[in-house]
Every structure is written in C-alpha cells, then in structure tokens.
Short mmCIF file of C-alpha atoms in Angstrom, two decimals:
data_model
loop_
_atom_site.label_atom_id
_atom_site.label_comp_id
_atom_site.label_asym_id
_atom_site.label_seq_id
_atom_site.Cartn_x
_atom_site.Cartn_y
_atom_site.Cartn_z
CA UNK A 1 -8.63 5.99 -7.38
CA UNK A 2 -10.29 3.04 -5.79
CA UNK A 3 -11.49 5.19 -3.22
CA UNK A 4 -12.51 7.73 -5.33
CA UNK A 5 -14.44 5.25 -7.78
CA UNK A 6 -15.88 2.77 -4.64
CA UNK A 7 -16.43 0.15 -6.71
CA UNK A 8 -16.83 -3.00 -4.29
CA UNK A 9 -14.66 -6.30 -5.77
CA UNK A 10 -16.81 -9.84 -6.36
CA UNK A 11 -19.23 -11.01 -3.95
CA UNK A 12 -16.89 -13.77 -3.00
CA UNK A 13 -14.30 -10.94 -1.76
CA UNK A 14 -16.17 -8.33 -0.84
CA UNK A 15 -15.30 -7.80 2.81
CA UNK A 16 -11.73 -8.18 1.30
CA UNK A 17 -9.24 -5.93 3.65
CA UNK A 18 -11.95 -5.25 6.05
CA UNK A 19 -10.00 -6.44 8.67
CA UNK A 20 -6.89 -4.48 10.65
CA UNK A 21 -8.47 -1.39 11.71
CA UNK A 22 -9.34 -0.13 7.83
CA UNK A 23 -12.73 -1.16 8.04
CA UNK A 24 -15.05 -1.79 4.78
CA UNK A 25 -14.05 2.03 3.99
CA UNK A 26 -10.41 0.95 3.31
CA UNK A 27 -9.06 0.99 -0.23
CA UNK A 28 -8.51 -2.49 -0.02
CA UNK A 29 -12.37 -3.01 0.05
CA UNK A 30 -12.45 -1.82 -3.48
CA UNK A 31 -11.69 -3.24 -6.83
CA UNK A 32 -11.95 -0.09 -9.21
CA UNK A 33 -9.15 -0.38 -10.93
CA UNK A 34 -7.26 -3.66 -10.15
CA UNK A 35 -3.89 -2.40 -9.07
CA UNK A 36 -1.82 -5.43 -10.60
CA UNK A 37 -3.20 -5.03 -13.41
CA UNK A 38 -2.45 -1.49 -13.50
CA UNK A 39 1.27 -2.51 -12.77
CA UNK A 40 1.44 -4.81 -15.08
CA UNK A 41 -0.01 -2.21 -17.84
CA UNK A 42 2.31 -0.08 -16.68
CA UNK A 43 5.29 -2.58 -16.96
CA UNK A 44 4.38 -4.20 -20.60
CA UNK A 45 4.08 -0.73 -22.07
CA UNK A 46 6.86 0.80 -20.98
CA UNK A 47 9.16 -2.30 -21.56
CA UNK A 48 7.89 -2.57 -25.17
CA UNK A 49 8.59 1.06 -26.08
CA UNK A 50 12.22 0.41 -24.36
CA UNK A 51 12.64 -2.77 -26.34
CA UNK A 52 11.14 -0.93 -29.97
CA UNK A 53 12.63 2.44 -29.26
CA UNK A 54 15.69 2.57 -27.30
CA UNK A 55 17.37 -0.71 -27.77
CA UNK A 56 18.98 -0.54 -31.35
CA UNK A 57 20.74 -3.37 -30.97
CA UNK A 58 17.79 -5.76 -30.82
CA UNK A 59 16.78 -7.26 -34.27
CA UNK A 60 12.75 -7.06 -35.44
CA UNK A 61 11.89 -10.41 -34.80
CA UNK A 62 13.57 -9.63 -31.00
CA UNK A 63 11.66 -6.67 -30.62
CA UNK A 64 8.32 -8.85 -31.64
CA UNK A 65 9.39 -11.89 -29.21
CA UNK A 66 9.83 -9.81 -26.51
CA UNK A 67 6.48 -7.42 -26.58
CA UNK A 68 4.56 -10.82 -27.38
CA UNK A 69 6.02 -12.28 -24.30
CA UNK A 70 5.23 -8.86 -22.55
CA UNK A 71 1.85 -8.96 -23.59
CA UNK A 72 1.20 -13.01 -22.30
CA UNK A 73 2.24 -11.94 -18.90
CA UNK A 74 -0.05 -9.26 -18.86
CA UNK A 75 -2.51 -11.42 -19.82
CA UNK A 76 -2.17 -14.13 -17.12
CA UNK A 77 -1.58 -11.53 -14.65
CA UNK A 78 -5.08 -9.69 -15.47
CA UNK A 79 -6.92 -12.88 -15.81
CA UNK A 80 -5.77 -14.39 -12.79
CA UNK A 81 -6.93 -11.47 -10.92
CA UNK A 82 -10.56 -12.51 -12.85
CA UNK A 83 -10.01 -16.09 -11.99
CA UNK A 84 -9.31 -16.00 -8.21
CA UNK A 85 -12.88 -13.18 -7.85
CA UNK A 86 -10.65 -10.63 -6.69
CA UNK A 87 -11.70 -8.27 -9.55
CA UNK A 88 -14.18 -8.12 -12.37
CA UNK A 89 -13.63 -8.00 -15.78
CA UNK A 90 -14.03 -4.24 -15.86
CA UNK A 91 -11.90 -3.44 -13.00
CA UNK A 92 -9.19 -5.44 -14.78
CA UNK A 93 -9.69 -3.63 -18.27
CA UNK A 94 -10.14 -0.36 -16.64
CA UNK A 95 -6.62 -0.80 -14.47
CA UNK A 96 -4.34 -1.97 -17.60
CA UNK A 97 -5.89 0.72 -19.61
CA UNK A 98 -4.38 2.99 -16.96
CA UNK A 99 -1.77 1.57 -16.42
CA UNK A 100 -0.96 1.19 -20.25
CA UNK A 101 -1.58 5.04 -20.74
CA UNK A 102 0.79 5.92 -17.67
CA UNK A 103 3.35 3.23 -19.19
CA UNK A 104 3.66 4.96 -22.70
CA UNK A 105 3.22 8.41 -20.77
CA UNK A 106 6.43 7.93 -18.83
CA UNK A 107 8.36 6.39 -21.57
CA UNK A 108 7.36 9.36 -23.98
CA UNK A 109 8.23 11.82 -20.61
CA UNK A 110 11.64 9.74 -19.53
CA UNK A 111 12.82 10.09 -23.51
CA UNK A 112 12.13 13.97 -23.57
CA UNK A 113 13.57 14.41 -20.33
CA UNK A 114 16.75 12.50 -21.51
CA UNK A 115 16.58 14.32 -25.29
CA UNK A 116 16.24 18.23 -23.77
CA UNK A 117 19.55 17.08 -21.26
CA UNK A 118 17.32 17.76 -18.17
CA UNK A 119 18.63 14.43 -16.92
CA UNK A 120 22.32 15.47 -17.74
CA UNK A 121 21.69 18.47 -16.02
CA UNK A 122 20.33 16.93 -12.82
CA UNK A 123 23.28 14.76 -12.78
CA UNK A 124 25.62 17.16 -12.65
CA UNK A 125 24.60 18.41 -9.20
CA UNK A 126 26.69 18.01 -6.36
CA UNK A 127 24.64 16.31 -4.59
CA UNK A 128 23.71 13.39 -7.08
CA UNK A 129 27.41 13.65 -7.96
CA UNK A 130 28.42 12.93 -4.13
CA UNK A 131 26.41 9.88 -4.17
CA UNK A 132 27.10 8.35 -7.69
CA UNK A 133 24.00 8.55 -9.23
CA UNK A 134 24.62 7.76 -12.97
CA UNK A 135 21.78 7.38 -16.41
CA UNK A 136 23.45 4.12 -17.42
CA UNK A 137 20.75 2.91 -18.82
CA UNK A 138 21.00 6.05 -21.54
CA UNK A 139 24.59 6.80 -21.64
CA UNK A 140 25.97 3.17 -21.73
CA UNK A 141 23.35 0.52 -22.05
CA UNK A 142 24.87 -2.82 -21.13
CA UNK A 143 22.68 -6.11 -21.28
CA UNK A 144 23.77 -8.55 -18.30
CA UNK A 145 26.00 -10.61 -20.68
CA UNK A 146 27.61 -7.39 -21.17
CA UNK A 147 28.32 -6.57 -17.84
CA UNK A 148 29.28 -10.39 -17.11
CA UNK A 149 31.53 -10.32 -19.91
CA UNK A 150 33.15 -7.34 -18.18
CA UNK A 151 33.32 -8.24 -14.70
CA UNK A 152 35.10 -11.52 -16.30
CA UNK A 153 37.67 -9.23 -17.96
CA UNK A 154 38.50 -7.39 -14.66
CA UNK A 155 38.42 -10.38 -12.74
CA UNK A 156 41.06 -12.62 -15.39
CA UNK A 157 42.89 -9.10 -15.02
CA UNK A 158 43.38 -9.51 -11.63
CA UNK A 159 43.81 -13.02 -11.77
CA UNK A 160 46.83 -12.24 -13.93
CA UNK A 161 48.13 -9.81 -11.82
CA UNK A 162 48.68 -11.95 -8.61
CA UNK A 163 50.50 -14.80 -10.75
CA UNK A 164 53.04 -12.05 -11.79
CA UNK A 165 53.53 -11.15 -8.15
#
C-alpha cells in the first residue's frame, strides 16, 4: 500500500529507510498507512470481538475492561508513531482504520469458517493430523490459569506416583 499510495513520512524522517540498497523508492520511505498502527488496529479489533463474542465465560464489566484497555494501547501505540515524526496524523488514522476493518473482517471470516466446519474439515487431513495441528482455541478454550491448573494436576499426579514406587 505504501508504495502504491507514496505518501512521504514527516520532514524530520523523510529519507527514513533510504539507506541499504532500497533507495528513497523503498517502502520504508513512505508513511501511507503507518504499519503499527495498522497492527495494532488489527490486534484491538479482533481481540475485542474474541473477548465480546467468543469468550462466554467473561462477565460484562470484563468484556468492557478488557476492550477499554485494548483501545488505550492502541492509542499510545498510534500516537507515539505521531510523537516520534515517523507518521502524520493521517497516515496513523488511515492505517488503524485498515487495520480495524481487516481486524473485524477476519474475526467475522475465522467465526464462519469455524461455524460451516471448514476448519473441522481441514483438520481432519492427514497431513495436519500427522503433525498435530489442533483448533484449541474453538474446541477447548483454556485461559493460562486453566492450563496451569492442569499441568499442576498432572504434575502432583506424577509426583504421587514415584512416592508409591
């Protein structure tokens, strides 16, 4: 996109990535659309659906905490890329809008994918089967206290085990 668009960053870094062999032709000369902002777009929209949509365990004022939280770092991460001149206002707006839209798009196109058992379906090839691809994030959703909790289990099991010996 940025080299599509050729929007040049701030004065202050506009020979940015001109060195190296790209010359001022290089993407990295560019600042239409900020790519960390982009990411984090990306991220803080597709984390908040997660945390609204798919985690049911979560309570309302969770759900809020969580996309407000989502939403600060997106915040500092766009306006630091204002602060330090790498980008312009406008480059940053224009890259979390993308990045928001492709956020929510892949959330909206993971779900269907996972609803219509097209992600079943690909699992059950041999080849994913052969090396142990799973969806645990639909099928069994564990938080990391969950999976602590178990690994404790299995490892007081064990524990257990060797005393008897």
């Amino acid at each position: 996109m940025k080299v599509l668009l050729k929007n040049p960053r701030p004065d202050f870094h506009r020979d940015f990535g001109g060195g190296g062999g790209g010359g001022n032709g290089s993407s990295l000369s560019y600042g239409m659309p900020s790519a960390h902002s982009q990411f984090i777009g990306f991220f803080a929209a597709y984390y908040t659906c997660v945390a609204v949509f798919k985690i049911g365990h979560l309570q309302k004022w969770q759900k809020a905490v969580w996309s407000v939280c989502l939403g600060c770092v997106g915040v500092c991460v766009a306006g630091s890329r204002v602060y330090l001149m790498y980008h312009t206002w406008q480059q940053v707006v224009v890259g979390v809008t993308v990045g928001v839209m492709f956020g929510m798009f892949y959330f909206i196109f993971s779900s269907l994918m996972r609803d219509v058992g097209i992600v079943d379906w690909v699992l059950d090839w041999p080849v994913i089967k052969y090396f142990h691809v799973k969806d645990s994030y639909h099928h069994c959703y564990q938080t990391f206290k969950d999976e602590y909790d178990t690994y404790l289990r299995q490892r007081n099991r064990v524990k257990e085990s060797r005393k008897n010996i």
